[in-house]
CSV table of C-alpha atoms in Angstrom, one decimal:
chain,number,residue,atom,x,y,z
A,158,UNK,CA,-58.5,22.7,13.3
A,159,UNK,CA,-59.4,19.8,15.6
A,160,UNK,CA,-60.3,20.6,19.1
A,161,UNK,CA,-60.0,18.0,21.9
A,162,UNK,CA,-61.3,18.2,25.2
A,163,UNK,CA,-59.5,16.2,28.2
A,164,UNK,CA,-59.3,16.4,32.0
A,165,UNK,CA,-55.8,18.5,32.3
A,166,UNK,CA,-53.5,15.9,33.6
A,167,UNK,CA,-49.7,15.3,32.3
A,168,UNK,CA,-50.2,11.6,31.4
A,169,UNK,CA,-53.4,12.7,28.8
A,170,UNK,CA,-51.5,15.6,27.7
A,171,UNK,CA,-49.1,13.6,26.2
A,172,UNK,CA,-51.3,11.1,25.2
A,173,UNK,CA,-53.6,13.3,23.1
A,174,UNK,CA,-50.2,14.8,21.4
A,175,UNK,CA,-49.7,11.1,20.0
A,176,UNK,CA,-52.9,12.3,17.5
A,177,UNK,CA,-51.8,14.6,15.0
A,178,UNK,CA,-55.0,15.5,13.6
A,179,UNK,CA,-55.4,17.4,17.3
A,180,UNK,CA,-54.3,21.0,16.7
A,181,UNK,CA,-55.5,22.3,20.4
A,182,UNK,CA,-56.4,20.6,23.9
A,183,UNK,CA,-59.1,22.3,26.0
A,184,UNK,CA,-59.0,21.8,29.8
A,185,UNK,CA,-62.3,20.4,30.8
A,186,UNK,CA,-63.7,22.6,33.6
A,187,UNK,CA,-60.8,25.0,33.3
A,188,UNK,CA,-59.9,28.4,31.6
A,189,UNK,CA,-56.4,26.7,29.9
A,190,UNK,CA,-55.9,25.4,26.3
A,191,UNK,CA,-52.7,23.9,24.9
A,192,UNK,CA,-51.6,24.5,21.3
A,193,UNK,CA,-49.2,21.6,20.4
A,194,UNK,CA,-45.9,21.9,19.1
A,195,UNK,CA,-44.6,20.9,15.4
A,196,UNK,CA,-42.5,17.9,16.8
A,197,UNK,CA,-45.6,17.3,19.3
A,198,UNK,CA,-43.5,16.8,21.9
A,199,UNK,CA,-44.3,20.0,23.7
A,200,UNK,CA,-46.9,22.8,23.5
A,201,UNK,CA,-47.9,26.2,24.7
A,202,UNK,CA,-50.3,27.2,27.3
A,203,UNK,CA,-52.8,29.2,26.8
A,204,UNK,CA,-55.4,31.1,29.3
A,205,UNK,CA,-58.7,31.8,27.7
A,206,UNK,CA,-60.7,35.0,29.2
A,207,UNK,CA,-64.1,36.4,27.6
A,208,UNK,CA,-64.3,39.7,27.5
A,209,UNK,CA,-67.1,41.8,25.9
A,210,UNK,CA,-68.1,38.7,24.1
A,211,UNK,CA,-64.8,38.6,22.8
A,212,UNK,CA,-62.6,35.7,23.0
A,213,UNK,CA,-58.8,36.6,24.3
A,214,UNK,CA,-56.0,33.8,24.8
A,215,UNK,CA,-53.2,35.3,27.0
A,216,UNK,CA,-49.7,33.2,26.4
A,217,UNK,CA,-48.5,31.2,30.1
A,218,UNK,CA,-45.5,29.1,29.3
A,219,UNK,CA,-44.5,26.0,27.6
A,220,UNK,CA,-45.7,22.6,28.4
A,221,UNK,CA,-44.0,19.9,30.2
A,222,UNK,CA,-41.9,22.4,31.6
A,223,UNK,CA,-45.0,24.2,33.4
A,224,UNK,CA,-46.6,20.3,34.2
A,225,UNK,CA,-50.7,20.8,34.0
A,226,UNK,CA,-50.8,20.4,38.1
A,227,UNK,CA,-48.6,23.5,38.1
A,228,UNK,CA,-50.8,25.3,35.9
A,229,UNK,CA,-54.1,24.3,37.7
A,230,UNK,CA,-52.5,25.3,41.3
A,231,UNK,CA,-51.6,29.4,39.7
A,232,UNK,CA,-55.0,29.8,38.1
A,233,UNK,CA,-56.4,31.9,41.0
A,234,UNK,CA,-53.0,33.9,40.4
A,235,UNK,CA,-52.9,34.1,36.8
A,236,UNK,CA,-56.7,35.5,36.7
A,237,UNK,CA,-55.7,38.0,39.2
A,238,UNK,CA,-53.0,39.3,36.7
A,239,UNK,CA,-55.0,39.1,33.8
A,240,UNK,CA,-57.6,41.3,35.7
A,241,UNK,CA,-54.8,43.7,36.9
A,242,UNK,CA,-53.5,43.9,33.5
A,243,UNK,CA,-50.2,42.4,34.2
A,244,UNK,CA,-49.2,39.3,31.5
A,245,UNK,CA,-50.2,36.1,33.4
A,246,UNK,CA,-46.8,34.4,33.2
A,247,UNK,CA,-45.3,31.7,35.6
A,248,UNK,CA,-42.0,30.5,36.8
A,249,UNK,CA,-40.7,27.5,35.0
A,250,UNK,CA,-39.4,26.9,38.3
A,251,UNK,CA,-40.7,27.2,42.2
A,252,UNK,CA,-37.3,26.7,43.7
A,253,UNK,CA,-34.0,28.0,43.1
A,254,UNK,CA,-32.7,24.4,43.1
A,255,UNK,CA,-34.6,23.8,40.0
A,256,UNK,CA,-33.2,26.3,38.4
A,257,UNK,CA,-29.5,25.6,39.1
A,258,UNK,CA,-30.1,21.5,38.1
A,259,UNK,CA,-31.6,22.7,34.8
A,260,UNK,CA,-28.5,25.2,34.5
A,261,UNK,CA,-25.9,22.5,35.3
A,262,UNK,CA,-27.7,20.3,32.7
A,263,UNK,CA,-27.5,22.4,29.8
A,264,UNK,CA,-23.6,23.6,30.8
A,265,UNK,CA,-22.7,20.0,30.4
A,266,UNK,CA,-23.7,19.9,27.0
A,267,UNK,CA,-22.5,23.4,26.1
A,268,UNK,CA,-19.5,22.1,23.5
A,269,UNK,CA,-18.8,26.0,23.5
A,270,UNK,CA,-17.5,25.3,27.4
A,271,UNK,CA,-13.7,23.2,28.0
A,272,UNK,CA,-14.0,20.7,30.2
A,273,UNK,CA,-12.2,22.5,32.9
A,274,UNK,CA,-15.4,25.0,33.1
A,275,UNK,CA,-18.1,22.4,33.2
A,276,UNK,CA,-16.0,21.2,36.1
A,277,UNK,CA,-16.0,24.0,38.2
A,278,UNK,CA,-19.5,25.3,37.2
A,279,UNK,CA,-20.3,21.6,38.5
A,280,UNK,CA,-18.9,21.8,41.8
A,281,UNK,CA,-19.9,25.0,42.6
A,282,UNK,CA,-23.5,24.4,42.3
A,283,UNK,CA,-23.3,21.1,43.7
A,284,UNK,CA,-20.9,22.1,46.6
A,285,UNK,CA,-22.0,25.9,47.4
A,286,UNK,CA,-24.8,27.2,45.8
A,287,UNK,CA,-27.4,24.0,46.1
A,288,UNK,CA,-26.6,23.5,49.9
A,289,UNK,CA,-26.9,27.0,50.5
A,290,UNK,CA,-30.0,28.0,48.1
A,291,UNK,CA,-31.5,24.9,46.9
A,292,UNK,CA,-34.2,24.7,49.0
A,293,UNK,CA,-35.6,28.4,48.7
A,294,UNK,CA,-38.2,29.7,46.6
A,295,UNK,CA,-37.3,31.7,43.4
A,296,UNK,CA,-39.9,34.5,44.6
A,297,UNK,CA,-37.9,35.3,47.5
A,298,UNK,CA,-34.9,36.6,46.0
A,299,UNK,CA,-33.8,40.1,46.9
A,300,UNK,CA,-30.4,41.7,47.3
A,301,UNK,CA,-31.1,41.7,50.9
A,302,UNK,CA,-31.6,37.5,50.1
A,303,UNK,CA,-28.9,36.7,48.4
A,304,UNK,CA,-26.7,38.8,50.9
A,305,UNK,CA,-27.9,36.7,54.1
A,306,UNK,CA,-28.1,33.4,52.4
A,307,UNK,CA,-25.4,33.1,49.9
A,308,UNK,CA,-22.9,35.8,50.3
A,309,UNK,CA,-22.0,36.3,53.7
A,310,UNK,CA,-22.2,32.5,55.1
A,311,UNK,CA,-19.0,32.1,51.7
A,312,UNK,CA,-17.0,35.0,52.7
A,313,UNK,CA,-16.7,33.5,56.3
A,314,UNK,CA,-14.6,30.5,55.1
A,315,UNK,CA,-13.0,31.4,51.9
A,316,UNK,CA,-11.7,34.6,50.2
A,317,UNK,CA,-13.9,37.5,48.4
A,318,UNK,CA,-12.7,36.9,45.0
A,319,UNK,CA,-13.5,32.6,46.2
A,320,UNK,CA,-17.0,34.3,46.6
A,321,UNK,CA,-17.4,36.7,43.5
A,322,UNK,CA,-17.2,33.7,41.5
A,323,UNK,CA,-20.3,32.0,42.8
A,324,UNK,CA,-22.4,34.8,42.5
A,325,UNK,CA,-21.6,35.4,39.1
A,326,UNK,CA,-22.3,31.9,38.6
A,327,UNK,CA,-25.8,32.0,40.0
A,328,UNK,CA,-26.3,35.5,38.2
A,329,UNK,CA,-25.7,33.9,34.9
A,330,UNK,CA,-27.8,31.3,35.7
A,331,UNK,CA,-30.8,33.5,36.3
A,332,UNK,CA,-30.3,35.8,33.1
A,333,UNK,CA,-30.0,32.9,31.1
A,334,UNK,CA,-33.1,31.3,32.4
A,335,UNK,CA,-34.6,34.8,31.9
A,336,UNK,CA,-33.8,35.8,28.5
A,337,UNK,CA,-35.0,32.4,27.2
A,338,UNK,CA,-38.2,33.3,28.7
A,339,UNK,CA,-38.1,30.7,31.8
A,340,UNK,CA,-38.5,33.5,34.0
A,341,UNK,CA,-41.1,36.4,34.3
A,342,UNK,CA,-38.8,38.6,35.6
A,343,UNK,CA,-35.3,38.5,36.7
A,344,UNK,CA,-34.6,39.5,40.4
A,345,UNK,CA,-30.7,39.8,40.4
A,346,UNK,CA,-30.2,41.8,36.8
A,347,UNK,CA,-29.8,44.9,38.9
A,348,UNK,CA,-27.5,43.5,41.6
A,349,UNK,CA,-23.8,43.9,41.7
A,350,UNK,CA,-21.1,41.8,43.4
A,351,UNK,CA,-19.7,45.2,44.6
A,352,UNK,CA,-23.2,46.0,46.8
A,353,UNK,CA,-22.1,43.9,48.8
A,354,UNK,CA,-18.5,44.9,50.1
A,355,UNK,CA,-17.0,48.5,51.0
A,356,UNK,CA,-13.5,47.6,49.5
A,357,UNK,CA,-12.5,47.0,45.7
A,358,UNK,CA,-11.7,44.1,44.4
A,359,UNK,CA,-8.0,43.6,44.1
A,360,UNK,CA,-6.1,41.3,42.0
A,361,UNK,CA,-3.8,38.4,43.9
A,362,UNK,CA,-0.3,39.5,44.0
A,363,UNK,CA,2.5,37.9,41.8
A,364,UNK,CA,4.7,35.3,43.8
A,365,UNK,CA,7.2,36.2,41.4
A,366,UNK,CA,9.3,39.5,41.5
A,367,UNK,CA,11.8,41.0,38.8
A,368,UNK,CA,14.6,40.4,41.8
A,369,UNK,CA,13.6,36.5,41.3
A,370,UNK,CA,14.1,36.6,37.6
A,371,UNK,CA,17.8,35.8,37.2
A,372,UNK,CA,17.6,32.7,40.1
A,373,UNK,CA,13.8,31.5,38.1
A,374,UNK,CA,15.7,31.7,34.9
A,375,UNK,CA,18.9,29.6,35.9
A,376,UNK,CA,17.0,27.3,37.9
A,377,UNK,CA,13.8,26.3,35.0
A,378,UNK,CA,17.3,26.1,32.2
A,379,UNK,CA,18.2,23.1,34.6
A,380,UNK,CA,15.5,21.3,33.9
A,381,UNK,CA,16.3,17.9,32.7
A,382,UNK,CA,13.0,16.3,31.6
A,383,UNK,CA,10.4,16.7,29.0
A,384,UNK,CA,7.6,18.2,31.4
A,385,UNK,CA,10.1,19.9,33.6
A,386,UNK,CA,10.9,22.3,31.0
A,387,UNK,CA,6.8,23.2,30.7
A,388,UNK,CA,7.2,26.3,33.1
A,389,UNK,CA,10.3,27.7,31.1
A,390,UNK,CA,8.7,28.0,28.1
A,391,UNK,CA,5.5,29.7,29.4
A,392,UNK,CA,7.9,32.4,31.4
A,393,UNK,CA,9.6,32.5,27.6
A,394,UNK,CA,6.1,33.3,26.3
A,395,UNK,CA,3.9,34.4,28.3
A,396,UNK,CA,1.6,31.7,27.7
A,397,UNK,CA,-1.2,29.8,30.2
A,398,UNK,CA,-0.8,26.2,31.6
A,399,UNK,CA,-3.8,24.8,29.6
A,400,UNK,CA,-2.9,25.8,26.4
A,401,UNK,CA,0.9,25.5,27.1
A,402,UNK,CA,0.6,21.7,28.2
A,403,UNK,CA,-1.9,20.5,24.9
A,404,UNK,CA,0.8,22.1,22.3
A,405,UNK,CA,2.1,20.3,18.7
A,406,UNK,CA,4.9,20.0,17.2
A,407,UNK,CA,2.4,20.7,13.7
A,408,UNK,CA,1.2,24.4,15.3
A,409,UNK,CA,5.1,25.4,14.6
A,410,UNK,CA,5.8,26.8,10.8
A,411,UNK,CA,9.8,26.3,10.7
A,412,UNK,CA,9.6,28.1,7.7
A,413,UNK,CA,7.7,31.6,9.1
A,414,UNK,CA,9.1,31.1,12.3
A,415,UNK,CA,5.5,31.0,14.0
A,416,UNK,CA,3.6,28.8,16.1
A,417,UNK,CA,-0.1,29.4,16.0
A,418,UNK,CA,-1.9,28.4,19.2
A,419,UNK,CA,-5.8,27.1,17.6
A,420,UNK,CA,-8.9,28.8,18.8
A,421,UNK,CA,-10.1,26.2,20.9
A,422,UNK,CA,-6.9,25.6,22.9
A,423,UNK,CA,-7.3,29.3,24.3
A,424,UNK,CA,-9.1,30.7,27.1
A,425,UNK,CA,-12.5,31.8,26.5
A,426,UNK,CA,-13.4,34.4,23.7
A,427,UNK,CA,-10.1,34.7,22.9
A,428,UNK,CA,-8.7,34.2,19.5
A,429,UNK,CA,-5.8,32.0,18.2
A,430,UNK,CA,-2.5,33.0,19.7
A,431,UNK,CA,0.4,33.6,17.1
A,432,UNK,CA,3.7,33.6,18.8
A,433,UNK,CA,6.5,34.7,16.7
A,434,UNK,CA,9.5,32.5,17.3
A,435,UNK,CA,12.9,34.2,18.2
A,436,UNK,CA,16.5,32.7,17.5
A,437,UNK,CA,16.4,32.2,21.0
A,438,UNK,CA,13.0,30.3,20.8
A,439,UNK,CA,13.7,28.1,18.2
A,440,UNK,CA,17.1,26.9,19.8
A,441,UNK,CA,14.9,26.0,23.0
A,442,UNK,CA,12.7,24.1,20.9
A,443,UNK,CA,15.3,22.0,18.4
A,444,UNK,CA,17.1,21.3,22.3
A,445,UNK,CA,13.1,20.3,23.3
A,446,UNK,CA,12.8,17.9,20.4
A,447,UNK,CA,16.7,16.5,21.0
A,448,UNK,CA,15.3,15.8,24.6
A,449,UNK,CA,12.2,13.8,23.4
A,450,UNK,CA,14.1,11.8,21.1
A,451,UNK,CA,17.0,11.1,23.3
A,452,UNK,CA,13.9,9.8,26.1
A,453,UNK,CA,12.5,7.3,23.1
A,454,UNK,CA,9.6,9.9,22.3
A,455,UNK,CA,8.3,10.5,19.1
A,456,UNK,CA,4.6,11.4,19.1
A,457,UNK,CA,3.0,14.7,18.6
A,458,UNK,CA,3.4,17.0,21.9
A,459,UNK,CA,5.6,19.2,23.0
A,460,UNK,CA,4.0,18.2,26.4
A,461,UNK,CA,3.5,14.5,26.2
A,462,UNK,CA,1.2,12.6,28.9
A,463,UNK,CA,1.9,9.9,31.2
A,464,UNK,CA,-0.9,7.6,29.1
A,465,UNK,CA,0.5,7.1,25.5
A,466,UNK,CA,-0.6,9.4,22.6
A,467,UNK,CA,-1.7,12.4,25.0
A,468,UNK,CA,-0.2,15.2,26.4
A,469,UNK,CA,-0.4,16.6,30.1
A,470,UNK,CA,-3.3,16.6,31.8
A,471,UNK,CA,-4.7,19.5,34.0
A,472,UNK,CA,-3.6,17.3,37.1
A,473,UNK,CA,-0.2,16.7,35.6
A,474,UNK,CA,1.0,20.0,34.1
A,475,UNK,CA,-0.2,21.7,37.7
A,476,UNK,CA,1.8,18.6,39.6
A,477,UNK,CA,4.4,20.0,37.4
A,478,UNK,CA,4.7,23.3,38.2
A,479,UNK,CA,4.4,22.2,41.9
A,480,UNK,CA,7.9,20.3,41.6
A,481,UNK,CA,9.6,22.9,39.6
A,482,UNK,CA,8.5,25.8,42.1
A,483,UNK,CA,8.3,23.8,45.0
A,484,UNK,CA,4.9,25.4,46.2
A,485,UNK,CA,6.4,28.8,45.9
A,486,UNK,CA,4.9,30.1,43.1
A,487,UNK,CA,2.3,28.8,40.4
A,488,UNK,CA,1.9,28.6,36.6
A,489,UNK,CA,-0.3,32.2,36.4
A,490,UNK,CA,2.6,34.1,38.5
A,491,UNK,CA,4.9,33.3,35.5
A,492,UNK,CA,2.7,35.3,33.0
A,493,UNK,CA,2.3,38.1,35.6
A,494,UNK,CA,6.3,37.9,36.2
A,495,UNK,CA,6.6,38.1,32.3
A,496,UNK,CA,4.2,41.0,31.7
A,497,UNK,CA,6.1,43.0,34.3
A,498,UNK,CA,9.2,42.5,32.9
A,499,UNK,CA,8.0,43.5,29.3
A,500,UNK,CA,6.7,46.6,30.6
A,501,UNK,CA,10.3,47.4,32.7
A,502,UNK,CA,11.9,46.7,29.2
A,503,UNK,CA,9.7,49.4,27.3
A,504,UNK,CA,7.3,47.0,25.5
A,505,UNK,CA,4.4,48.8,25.0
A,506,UNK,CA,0.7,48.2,26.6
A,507,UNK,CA,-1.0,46.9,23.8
A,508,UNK,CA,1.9,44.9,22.2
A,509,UNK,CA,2.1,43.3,25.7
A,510,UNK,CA,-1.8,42.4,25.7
A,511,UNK,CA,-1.6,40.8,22.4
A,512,UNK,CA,1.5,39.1,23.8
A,513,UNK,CA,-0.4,37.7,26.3
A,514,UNK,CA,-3.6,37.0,24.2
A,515,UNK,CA,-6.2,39.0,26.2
A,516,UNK,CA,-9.7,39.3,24.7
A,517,UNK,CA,-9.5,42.2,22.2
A,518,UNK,CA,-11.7,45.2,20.4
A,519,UNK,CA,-13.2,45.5,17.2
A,520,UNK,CA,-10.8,47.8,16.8
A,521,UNK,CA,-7.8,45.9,17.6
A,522,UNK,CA,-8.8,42.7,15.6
A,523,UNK,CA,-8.6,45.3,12.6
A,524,UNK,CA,-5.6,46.5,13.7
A,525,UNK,CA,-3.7,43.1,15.1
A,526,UNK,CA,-3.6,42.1,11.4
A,527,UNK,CA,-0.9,44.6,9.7
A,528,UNK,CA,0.6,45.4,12.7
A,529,UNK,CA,1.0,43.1,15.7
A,530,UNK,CA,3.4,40.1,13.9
A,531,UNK,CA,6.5,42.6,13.6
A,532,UNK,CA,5.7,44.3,17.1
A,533,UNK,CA,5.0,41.1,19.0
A,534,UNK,CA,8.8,39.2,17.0
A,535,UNK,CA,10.6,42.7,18.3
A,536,UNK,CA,9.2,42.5,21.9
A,537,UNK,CA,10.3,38.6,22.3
A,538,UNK,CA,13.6,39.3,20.8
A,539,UNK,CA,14.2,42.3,23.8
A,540,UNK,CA,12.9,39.9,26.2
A,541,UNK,CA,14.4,36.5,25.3
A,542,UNK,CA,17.9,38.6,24.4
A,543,UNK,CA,17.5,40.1,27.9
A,544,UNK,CA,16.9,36.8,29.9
A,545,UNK,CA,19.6,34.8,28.0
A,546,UNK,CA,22.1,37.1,29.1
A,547,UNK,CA,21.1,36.8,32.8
């Protein structure tokens, strides 16, 4: 083991990593030693106590996160631990504002997250919780905090749920930071959105009513272009605006009578969506296709874009369903319209919840495999025989 002894400054940090025969770095005049890395790009810090003439390395954090001016400002604070018998860790971070940019940086290179995520985990750091807690120190954070600072100056200009959102946001942020050890403790794992409010948190009402049905139905059959008829097949189905707008023609098996929504296409950790296609179903779809052709389209989508070879976009699909209702209703109130309805018609809970494709058990992914295809084709067939007759 080569030892190397340097004045604790980033620059020869990085510069005594270049040597590979150097397996640690001792801080000249200091109590810290650095163990590099395999790749040698990085390397743990280390505070050396003596102790009954024995020698005792206590674990800090990771270098360049924890920069060597960093280190060298906590060592009064880290030999106070040590000496109180409390692990002498550090913060990766001083200020929540560090945090968050390092949180928005690894969410934009999450491939597990859809675009539309990244987006809105982007604007509400950027927009709310920077301006709002950027500035303050990580140490400082207390229910008592984060209710002055962040939670009542949002519910005074938009609504609770608005506000939930962005504390759950900045509560992830801090658990992840924690459980990958960038944190000595975390100061929100005990704190609740509900601490902060009397009332419970209620859901948004549906727009859409079961006396609406009969005028929605008539007026989304009028429909005369491709993307006009997006909203009548999502009431048909039950299925959301993101996944609805991106479909294929090569998801449909004619031959099974299915159309299998991928994995990837569907919100969070739910699985693919298998939608059993009734008589009725398959008519709208051959009078879809009859539509596209008779418009000069041939491509792939059920959906297509205004750019050639794509299909909606976000913006698109929700300027569609902005024409159709005219700003009286929007996409999700369709699915809440349609899940009302199957339960009015005797469809039964959890038929309805695979119908709808919310996250499921252990239990039900066992289950959903012998039993859910004939369940979900009968409760389709009662609802699409029901609203054809309207």
């Amino acid at each position: 083991m080569s030892h190397l002894s340097i004045k604790l400054t980033d620059s020869a940090i990085r510069k005594a990593l270049l040597n590979d025969d150097v397996s640690e770095l001792v801080g000249i005049g200091s109590s810290f030693i650095l163990r590099p890395h395999k790749k040698r790009l990085s390397a743990t810090w280390y505070l050396v106590m003596y102790k009954a003439s024995s020698r005792q390395r206590h674990k800090i954090g990771t270098w360049p996160s924890l920069s060597a001016e960093r280190i060298l400002k906590a060592k009064e604070e880290l030999l106070l631990s040590v000496a109180t018998n409390r692990p002498p860790l550090l913060n990766e971070w001083v200020y929540i504002g560090e945090l968050l940019h390092w949180y928005l940086e690894r969410s934009s290179i999450d491939r597990s997250l859809s675009i539309k995520r990244k987006r809105n985990i982007k604007s509400s750091i950027t927009k709310h919780l920077i301006p709002l807690l950027g500035g303050e120190k990580i140490s400082e954070v207390s229910p008592s905090f984060i209710e002055d600072e962040l939670i009542w100056p949002l519910q005074g200009k938009m609504v609770v749920s608005t506000v939930r959102q962005h504390f759950v946001l900045l509560k992830r942020a801090f658990k992840v930071a924690f459980k990958q050890e960038r944190l000595t403790h975390n100061p929100l794992s005990d704190v609740v959105f509900t601490d902060f409010f009397d009332c419970k948190m209620k859901g948004k009402p549906s727009a859409l009513l079961p006396q609406h049905l009969e005028s929605l139905w008539s007026h989304l059959l009028e429909q005369k272009t491709i993307s006009g008829r997006l909203p009548g097949f999502m009431l048909m189905h039950g299925t959301r605006i993101g996944e609805t707008r991106q479909l294929r023609w090569s998801y449909i098996d004619w031959r099974s009578k299915r159309l299998v929504i991928p994995e990837f296409l569907t919100k969070g950790k739910c699985p693919e969506h298998v939608i059993m296609l009734t008589p009725n179903a398959i008519q709208w779809l051959h009078e879809h296709r009859e539509l596209q052709l008779s418009k000069g389209y041939r491509g792939v989508y059920l959906f297509p874009g205004e750019v050639r070879a794509t299909c909606l976009n976000e913006n698109q699909a929700n300027q569609v369903i902005r024409e159709v209702s005219g700003g009286l209703w929007q996409s999700h109130d369709l699915r809440k319209l349609a899940r009302t309805m199957w339960i009015q018609l005797g469809v039964d809970y959890w038929v309805a919840e695979r119908l709808l494709n919310h996250a499921m058990t252990k239990l039900d992914e066992v289950y959903i495999h012998t039993q859910a295809e004939g369940q979900k084709l009968n409760a389709l067939s009662l609802w699409h025989n029901h609203i054809y007759k309207l």
